[in-house]
Coordinates of C-alpha atoms and ligand atoms in Angstrom, one line a residue:
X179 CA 110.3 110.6 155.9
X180 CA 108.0 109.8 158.5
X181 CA 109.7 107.1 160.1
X182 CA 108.6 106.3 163.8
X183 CA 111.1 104.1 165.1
X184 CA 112.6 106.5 167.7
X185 CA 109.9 106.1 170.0
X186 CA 110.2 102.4 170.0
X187 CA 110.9 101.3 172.6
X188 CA 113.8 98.8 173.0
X189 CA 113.8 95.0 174.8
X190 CA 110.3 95.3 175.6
X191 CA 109.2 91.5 173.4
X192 CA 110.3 88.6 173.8
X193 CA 112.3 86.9 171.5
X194 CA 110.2 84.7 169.2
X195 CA 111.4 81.1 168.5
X196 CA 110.7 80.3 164.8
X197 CA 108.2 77.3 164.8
X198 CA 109.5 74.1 162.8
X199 CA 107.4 73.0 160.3
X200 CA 105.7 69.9 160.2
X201 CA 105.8 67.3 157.0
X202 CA 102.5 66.9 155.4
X203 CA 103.7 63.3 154.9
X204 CA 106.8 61.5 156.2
X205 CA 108.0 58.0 155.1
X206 CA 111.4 56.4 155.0
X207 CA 112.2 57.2 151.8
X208 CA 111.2 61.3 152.3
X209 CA 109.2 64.4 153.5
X210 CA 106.6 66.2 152.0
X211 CA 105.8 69.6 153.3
X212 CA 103.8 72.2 151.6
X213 CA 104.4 76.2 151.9
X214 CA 101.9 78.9 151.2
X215 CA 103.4 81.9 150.8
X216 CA 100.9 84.6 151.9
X217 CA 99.7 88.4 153.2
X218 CA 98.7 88.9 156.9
X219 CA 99.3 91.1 159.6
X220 CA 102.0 90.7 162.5
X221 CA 102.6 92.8 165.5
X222 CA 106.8 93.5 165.4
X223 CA 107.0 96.0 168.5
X224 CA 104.7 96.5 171.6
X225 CA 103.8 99.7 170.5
X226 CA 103.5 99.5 166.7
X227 CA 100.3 98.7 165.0
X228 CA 100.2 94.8 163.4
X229 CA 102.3 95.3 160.2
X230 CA 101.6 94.0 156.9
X231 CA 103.9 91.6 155.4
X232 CA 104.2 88.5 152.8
X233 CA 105.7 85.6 154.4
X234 CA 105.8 81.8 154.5
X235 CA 102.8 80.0 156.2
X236 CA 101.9 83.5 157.8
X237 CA 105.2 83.4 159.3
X238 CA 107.9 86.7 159.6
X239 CA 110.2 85.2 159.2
X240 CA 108.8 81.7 158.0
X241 CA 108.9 78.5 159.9
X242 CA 112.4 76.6 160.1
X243 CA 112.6 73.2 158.0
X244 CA 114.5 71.1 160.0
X245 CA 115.4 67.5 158.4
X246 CA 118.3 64.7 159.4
X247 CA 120.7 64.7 156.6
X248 CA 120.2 62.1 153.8
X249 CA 116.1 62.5 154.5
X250 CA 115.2 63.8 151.2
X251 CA 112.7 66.0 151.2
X252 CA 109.9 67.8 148.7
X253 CA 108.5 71.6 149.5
X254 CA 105.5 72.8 147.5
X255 CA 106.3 76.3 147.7
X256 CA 102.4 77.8 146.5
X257 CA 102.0 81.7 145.4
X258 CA 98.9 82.7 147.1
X259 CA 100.2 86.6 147.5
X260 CA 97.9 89.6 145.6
X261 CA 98.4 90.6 142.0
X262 CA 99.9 93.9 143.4
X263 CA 103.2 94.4 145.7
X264 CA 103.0 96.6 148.8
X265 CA 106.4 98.0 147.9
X266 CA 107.6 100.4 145.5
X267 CA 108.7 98.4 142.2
X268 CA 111.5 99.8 139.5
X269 CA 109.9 98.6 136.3
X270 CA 112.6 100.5 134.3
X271 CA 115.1 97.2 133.8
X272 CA 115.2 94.1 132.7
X273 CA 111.5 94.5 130.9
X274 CA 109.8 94.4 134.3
X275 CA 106.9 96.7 133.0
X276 CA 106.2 93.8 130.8
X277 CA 105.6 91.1 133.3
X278 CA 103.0 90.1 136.1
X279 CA 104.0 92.5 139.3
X280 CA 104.2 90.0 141.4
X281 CA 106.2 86.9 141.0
X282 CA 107.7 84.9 143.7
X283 CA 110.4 82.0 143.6
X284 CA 112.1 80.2 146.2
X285 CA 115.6 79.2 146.6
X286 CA 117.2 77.1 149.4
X287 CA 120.4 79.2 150.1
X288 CA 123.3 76.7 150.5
X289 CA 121.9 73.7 149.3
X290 CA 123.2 71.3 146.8
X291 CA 119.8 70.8 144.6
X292 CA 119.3 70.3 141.3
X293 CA 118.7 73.1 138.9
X294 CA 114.8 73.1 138.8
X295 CA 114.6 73.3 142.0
X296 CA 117.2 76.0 142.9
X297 CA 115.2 78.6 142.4
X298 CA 116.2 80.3 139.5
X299 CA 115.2 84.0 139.2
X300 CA 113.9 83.3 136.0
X301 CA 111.9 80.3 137.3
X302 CA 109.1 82.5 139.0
X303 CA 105.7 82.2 139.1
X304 CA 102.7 84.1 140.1
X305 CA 99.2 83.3 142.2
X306 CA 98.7 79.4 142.2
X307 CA 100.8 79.2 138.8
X308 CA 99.0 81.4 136.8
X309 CA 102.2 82.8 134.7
X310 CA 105.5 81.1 135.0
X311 CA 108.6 82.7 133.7
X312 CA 111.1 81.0 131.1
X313 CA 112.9 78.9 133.2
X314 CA 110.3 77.6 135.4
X315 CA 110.5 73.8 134.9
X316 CA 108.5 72.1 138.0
X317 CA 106.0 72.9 140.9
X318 CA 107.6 71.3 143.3
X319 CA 111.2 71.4 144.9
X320 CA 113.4 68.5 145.8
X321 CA 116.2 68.9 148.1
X322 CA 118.5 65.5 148.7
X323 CA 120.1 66.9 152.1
X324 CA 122.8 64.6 151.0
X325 CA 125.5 67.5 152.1
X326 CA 127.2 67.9 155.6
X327 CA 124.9 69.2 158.5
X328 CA 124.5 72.8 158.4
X329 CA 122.8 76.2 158.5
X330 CA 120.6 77.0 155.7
X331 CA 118.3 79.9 154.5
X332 CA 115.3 79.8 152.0
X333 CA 114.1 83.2 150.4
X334 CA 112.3 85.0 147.8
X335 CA 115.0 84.9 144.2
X336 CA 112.3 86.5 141.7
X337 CA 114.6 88.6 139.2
X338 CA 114.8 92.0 139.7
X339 CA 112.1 92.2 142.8
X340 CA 114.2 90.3 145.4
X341 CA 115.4 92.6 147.5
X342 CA 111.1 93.9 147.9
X343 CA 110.4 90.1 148.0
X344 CA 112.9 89.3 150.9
X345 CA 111.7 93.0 152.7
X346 CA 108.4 91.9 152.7
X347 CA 109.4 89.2 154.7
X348 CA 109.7 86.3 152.3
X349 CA 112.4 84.6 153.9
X350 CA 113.0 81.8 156.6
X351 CA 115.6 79.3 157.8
X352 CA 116.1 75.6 156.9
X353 CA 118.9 73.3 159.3
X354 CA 120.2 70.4 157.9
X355 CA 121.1 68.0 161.1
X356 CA 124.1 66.0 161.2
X357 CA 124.2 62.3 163.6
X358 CA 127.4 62.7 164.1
X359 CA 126.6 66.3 165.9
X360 CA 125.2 64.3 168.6
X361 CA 128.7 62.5 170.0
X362 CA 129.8 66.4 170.5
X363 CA 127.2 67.2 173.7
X364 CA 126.8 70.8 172.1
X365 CA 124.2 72.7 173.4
X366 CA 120.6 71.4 172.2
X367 CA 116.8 71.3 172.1
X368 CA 115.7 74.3 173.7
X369 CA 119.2 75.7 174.5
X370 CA 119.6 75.8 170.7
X371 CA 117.8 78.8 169.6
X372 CA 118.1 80.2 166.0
X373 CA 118.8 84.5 165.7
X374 CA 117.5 85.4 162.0
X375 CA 118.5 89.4 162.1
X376 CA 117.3 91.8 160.0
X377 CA 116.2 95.8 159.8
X378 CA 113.8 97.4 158.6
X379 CA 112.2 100.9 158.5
X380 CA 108.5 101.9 159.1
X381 CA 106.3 104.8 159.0
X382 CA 104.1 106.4 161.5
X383 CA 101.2 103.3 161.0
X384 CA 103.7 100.8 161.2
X385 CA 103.5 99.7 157.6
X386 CA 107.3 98.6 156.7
X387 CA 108.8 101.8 154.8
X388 CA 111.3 101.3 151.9
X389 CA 112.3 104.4 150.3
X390 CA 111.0 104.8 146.7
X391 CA 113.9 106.3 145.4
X392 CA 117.4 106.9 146.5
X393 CA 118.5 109.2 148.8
X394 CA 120.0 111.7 146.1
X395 CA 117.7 111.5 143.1
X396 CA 118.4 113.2 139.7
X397 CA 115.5 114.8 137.9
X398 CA 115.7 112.2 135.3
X399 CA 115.5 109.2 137.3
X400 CA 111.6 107.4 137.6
X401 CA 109.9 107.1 140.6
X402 CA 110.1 104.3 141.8
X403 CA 114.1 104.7 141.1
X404 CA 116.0 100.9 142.3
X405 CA 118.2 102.4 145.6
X406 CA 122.0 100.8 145.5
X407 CA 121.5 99.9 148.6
X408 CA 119.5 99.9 152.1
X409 CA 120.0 100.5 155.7
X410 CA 116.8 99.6 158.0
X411 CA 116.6 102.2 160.9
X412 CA 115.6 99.2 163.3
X413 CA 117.1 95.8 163.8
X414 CA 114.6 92.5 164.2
X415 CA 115.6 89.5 165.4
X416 CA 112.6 86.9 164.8
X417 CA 110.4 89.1 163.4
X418 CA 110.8 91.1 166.9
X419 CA 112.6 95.0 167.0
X420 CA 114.8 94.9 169.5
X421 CA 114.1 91.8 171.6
X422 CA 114.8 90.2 174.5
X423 CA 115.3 86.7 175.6
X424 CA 115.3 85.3 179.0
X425 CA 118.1 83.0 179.2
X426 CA 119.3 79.9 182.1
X427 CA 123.1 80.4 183.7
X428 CA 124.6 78.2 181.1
X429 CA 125.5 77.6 177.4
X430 CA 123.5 78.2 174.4
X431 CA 123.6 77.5 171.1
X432 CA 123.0 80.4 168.8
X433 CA 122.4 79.8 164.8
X434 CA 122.9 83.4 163.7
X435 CA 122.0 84.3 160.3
X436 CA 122.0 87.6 158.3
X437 CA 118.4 88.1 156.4
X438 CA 119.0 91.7 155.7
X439 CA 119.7 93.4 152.5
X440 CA 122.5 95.5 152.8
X441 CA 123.6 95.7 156.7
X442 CA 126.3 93.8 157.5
X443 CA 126.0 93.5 161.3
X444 CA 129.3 93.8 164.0
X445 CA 128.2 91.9 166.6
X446 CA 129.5 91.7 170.1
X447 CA 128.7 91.1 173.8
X448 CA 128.6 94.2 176.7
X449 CA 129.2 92.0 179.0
X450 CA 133.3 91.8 177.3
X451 CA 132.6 88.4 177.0
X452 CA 133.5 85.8 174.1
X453 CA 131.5 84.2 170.6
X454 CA 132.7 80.5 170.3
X455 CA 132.4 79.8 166.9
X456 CA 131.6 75.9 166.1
X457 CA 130.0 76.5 162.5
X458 CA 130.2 78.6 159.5
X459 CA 127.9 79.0 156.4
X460 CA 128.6 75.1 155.4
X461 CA 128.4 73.2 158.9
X462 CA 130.8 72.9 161.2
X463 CA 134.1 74.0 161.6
X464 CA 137.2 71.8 162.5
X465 CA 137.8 73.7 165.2
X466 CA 136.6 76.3 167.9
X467 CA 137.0 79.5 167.5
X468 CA 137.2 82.2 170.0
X469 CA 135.9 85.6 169.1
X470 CA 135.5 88.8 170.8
X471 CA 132.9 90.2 167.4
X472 CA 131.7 89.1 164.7
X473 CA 131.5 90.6 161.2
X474 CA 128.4 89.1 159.7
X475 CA 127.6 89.9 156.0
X476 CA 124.4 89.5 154.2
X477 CA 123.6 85.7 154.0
X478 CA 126.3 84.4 155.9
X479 CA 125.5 81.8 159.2
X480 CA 127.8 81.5 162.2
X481 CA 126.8 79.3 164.5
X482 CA 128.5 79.9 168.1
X483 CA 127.9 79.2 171.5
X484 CA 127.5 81.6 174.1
X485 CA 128.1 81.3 178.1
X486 CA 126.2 82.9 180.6
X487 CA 127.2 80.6 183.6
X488 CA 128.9 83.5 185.2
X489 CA 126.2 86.6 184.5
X490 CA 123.6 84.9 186.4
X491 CA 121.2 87.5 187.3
X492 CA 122.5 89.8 184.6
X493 CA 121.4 91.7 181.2
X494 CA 124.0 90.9 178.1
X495 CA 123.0 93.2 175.4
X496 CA 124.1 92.0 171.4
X497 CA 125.4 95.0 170.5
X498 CA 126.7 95.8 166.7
X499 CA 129.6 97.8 166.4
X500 CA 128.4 101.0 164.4
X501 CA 132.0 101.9 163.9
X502 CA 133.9 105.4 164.6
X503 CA 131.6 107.2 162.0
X504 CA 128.6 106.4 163.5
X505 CA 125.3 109.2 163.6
X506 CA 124.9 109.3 167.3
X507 CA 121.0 109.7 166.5
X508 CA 121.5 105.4 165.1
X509 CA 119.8 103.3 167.1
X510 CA 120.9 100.3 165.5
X511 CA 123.9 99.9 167.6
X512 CA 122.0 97.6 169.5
X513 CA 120.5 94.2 168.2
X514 CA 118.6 92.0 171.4
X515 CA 119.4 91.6 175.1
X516 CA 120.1 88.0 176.6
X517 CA 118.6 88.2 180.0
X518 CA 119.8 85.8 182.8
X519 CA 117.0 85.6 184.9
X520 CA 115.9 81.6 184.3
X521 CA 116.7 79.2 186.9
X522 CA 119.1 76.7 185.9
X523 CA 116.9 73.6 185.7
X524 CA 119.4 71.2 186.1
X525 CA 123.6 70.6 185.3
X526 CA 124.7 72.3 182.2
X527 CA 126.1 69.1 180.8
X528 CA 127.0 70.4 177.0
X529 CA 130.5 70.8 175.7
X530 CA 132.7 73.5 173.8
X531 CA 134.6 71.5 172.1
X532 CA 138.1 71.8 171.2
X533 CA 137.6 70.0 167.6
X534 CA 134.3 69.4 165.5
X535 CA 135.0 68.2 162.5
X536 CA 137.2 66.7 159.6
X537 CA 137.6 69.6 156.5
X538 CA 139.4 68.1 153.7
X539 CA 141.3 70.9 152.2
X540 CA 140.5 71.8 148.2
X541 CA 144.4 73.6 148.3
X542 CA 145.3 69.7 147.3
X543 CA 143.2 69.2 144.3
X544 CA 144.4 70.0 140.8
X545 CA 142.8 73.2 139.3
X546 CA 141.3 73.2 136.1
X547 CA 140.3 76.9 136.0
X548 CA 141.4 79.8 137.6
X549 CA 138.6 83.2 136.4
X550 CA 139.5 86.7 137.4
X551 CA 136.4 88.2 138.0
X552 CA 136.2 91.9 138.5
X553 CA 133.8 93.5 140.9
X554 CA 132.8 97.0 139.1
X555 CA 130.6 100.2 139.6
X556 CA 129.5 102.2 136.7
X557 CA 126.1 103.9 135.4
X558 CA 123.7 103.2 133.2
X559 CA 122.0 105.4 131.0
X560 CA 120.0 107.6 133.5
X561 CA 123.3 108.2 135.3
X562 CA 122.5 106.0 138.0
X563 CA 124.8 103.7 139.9
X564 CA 125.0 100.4 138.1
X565 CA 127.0 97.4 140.0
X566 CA 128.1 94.7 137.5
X567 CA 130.7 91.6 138.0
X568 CA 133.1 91.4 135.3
X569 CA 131.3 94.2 133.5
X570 CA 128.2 92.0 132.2
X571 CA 124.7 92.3 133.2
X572 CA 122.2 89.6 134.3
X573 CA 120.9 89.6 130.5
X574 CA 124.2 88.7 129.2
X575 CA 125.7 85.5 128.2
X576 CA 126.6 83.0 130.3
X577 CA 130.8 82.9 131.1
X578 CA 130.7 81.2 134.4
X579 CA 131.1 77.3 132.8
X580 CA 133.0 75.3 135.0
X581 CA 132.9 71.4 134.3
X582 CA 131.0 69.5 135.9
X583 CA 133.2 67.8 139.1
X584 CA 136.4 70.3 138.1
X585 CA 138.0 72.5 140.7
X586 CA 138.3 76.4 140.1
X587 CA 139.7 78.9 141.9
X588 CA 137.5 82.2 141.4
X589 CA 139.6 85.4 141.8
X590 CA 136.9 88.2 143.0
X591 CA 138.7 91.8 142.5
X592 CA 136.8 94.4 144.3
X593 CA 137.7 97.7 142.2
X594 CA 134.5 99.3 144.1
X595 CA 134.5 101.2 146.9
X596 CA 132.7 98.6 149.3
X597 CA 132.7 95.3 150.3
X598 CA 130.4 92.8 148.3
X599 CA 129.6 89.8 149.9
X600 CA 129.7 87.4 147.4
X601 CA 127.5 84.0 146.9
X602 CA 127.5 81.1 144.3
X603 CA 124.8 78.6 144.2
X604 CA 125.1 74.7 144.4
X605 CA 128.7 74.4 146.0
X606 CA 130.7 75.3 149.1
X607 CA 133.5 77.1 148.6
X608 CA 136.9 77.2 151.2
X609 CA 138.6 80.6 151.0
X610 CA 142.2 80.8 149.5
X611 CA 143.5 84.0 150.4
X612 CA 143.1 88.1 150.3
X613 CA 145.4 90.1 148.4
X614 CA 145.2 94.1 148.8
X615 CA 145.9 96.0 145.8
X616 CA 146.0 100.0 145.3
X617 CA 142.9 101.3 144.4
X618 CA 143.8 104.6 143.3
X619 CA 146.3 103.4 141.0
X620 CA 143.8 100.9 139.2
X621 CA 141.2 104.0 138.9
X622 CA 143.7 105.9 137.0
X623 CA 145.0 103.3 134.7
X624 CA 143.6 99.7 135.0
X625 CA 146.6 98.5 136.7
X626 CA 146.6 96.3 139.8
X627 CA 149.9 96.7 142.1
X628 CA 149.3 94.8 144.9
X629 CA 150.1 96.3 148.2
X630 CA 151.1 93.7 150.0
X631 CA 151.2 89.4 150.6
X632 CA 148.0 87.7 149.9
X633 CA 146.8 87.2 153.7
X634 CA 145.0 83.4 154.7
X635 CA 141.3 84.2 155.8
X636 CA 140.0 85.0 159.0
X637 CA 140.4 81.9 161.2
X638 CA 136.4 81.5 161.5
X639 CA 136.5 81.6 157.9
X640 CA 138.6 78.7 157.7
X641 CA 135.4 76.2 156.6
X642 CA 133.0 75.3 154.0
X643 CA 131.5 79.0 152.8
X644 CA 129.1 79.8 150.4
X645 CA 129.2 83.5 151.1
X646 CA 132.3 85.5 151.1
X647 CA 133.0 89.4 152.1
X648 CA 135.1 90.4 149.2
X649 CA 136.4 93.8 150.8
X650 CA 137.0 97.0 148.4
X651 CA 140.9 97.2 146.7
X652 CA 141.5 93.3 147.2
X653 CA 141.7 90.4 145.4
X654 CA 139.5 87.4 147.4
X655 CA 140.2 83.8 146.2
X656 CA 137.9 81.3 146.7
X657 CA 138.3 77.6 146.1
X658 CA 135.3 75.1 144.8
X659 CA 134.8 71.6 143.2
X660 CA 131.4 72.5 141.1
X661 CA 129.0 69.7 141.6
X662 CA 127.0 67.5 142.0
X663 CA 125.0 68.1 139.9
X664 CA 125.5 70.1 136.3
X665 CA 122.9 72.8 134.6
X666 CA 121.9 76.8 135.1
X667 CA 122.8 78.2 138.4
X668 CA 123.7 81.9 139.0
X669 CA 126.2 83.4 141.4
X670 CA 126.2 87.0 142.4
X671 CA 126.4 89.8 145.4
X672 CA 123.9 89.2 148.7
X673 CA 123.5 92.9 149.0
X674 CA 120.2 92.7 147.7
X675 CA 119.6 95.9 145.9
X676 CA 123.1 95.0 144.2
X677 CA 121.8 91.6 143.2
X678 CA 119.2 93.0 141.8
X679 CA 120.5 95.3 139.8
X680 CA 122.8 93.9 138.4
X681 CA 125.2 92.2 139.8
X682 CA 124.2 88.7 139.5
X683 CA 125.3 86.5 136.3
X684 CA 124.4 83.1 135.4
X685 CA 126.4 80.1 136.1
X686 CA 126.2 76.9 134.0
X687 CA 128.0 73.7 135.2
X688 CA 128.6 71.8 131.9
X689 CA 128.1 68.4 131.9
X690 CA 131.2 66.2 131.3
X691 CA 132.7 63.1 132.4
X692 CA 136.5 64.0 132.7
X693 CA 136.6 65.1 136.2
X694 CA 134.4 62.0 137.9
Ligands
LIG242 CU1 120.7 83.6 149.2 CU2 121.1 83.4 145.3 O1 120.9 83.5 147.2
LIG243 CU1 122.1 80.6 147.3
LIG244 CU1 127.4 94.2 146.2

């Protein structure tokens, strides 16, 4: 592999700020913004040649939408990419040798939207709407922002392409701002400063690198061969490896989120010091949350504040925790450095508040459905690794119904060997519990003993969620009311190589006027 990231050098760029995009049109009643998704060149590292990408506006990553809550708002999200990919596509499932190569469609991770403009992977579309797949039902997306203030993500959702979609650089973040934010001082303006992380491999020209195959390929399997899963050999933050950022003596507000496909990052501070956690992947939190690191999985948003009133003069280096087993040849231990080299312009007036917000808990509601849904490894055909929930494949279907407006509790049971961070679209979810079970008993006959009490979740998980690490040999419980709105959703695993193939399943909130 020729892969040249070893000479990079690290913390020579700056840290990029993600521009906000501006509304074609803006009237009282909503915005209008249109998004060309396109091919250009972009230079990620001092020394690396201008890398080719697909990206949003000729943005990597694309420019943050930033609305008030309640301001409605419509994106015209136009395919203007080439009829060919850049990256090496698996045509070998789900009849991709059958369609158009390159099909893009965009879904606003964490929103509450309406099914035709969620983004289903069956929705795509190709070059100015060309070819449109079976379920693609309008041009442009409408997105209420009726939900509490938060951290959102849009991305690439095209079936059975996203994780080469998302690698390409298709992906970008959306913040949904909250009034009542304001009465809590938190850091803002330019001391709020989103992190989107990622990694990513490259060769020798600086052209991205994703591995055609996996690493062990049998003689039987194509080429290109879908990998079950991927682990960049650099880390970006704003579409910069390894940046820096130079920071004032004081607090900042940090919206972190987790673009990559498989790395789930451990994030901490050199400097000893602590995260305060004030959001999660719905909004904020009810209350503060001291942390020392921070396990981030694919798709999840923390959103903390940092302190570097007492490091004036310093470097503070994000560093992610590559855990005892590490290669000592990984250089993705480190992330970015915070440097604290800016003057303080004037009196650090924001807050860390004690308490954010009210969080109604969903423990009180009555539960109409409780699913056991089993998280599952197996093979297909070619012998290659095949990730499934509940056994069924993407083509299967539909068993996820909930009612429109019910409560469910979902039951995830990891009986694989690693944890899947888990995602449903429309809602967010609270977490109910964790319950280990032995592993090596279910592998031998099927039966689940548990090995101990079903444990609450972390206390920064104690909030609205719509992404959830369902660790390996436990049983993760997570609590939604499915609404508001009824139709075909899907929910599945953020690794992206496993949501791909094939570990996402529809979802189809039935219509029904029991629960309102
Ligand atoms: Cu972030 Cu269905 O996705
Ligand atoms: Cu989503
Ligand atoms: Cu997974």
């Amino acid at each position: 592999m020729d892969i040249v990231n070893k000479k990079l050098k690290k913390f020579v760029d700056a840290l990029p700020i993600p521009e906000i995009l501006k509304p074609l049109r803006k009237d009282k009643d909503e915005s209008y913004y249109k998004v060309q998704m396109t091919e250009f060149r972009q230079k990620l590292h001092r020394d690396l040649r201008p890398t080719r990408l697909w990206g949003y506006n000729g943005q990597f990553p694309g420019p943050v939408i930033d609305v008030q809550r309640g301001e409605p708002t419509h994106v015209k999200w136009e395919n203007k990419l080439p009829d060919k990919h850049f990256l090496p596509i698996d045509k070998s499932f789900h009849n991709l040798g059958e369609l158009p190569e390159v099909r893009t469609v965009t879904h606003l991770h964490g929103s509450e939207s309406k099914p035709e403009s969620d983004g289903y992977p069956e929705a795509w579309y190709t070059r100015n709407f060309r070819d449109t797949g079976p379920q693609f039902k309008n041009k442009v997306y409408h997105y209420p922002n009726h939900q509490r203030g938060a951290t959102l993500w849009y991305h690439d959702h095209a079936m059975g392409i996203t994780r080469l979609n998302v690698y390409a650089g298709l992906a970008g973040m959306y913040i949904i701002r909250d009034e009542q934010e304001k009465w809590l001082n938190l850091p803002s303006e330019e001391y709020e400063i989103p992190l989107i992380m990622m990694d990513r491999s490259f060769h020798d020209n600086g052209e991205l690198f994703y591995p055609s195959q996996p690493d062990d390929p049998q003689e039987n399997w194509p080429d290109p061969s879908i990998r079950p899963f991927f682990i960049g050999e650099t880390n970006l933050v704003n579409g910069k490896i390894w940046p820096y950022v130079e920071v004032e003596p004081r607090k900042y507000r940090f919206r972190i989120l987790n673009a990559a496909n498989t790395r789930t990052y451990q994030l901490f501070l050199d400097s000893g010091q602590s995260f305060y956690q004030i959001g999660s992947d719905g909004g904020l939190m009810r209350k503060t949350v001291k942390l020392d690191n921070l396990a981030v999985e694919p798709a999840e948003r923390f959103d903390v504040i940092i302190d570097f009133s007492k490091h004036e003069g310093e470097t503070v280096t994000l560093k992610n925790d590559l855990g005892p087993d590490a290669d000592p040849n990984d250089e993705t231990d480190d992330v970015m450095q915070f440097k604290v080299t800016l003057p303080l312009k004037s009196v650090d007036r924001s807050r860390v508040p004690r308490y954010l917000t009210r969080i109604p808990s969903l423990s009180e509601n009555k539960v109409q459905r409780i699913r056991n849904l089993k998280l599952v490894g197996s093979t297909d055909k070619l012998g290659r690794p095949l990730l499934l929930l509940d056994n069924k494949k993407w083509m299967d279907p539909v068993t996820e119904t909930p009612e429109l407006g019910s409560t469910e509790i979902w039951s995830l049971i990891n009986v694989t060997n690693f944890t899947h961070p888990i995602h449903i679209h429309l809602i967010q979810f609270q977490i109910v519990d964790r319950q280990s079970f032995d592993l090596d008993r279910y592998n031998q006959d099927g039966t689940i003993i548990f090995t101990g009490s079903a444990k609450p979740p972390h206390p920064n998980e104690k909030s609205w969620k719509d992404t959830v690490a369902a660790p390996a040999g436990q049983i993760t419980r997570v609590i939604a009311r499915f609404g508001p709105f009824p139709g075909d959703y899907v929910w599945h695993c953020h690794i992206l190589e496993h949501e791909d193939y094939d570990m996402m399943r529809p979802m189809k909130v039935i219509e029904t006027d029991k629960w309102e």
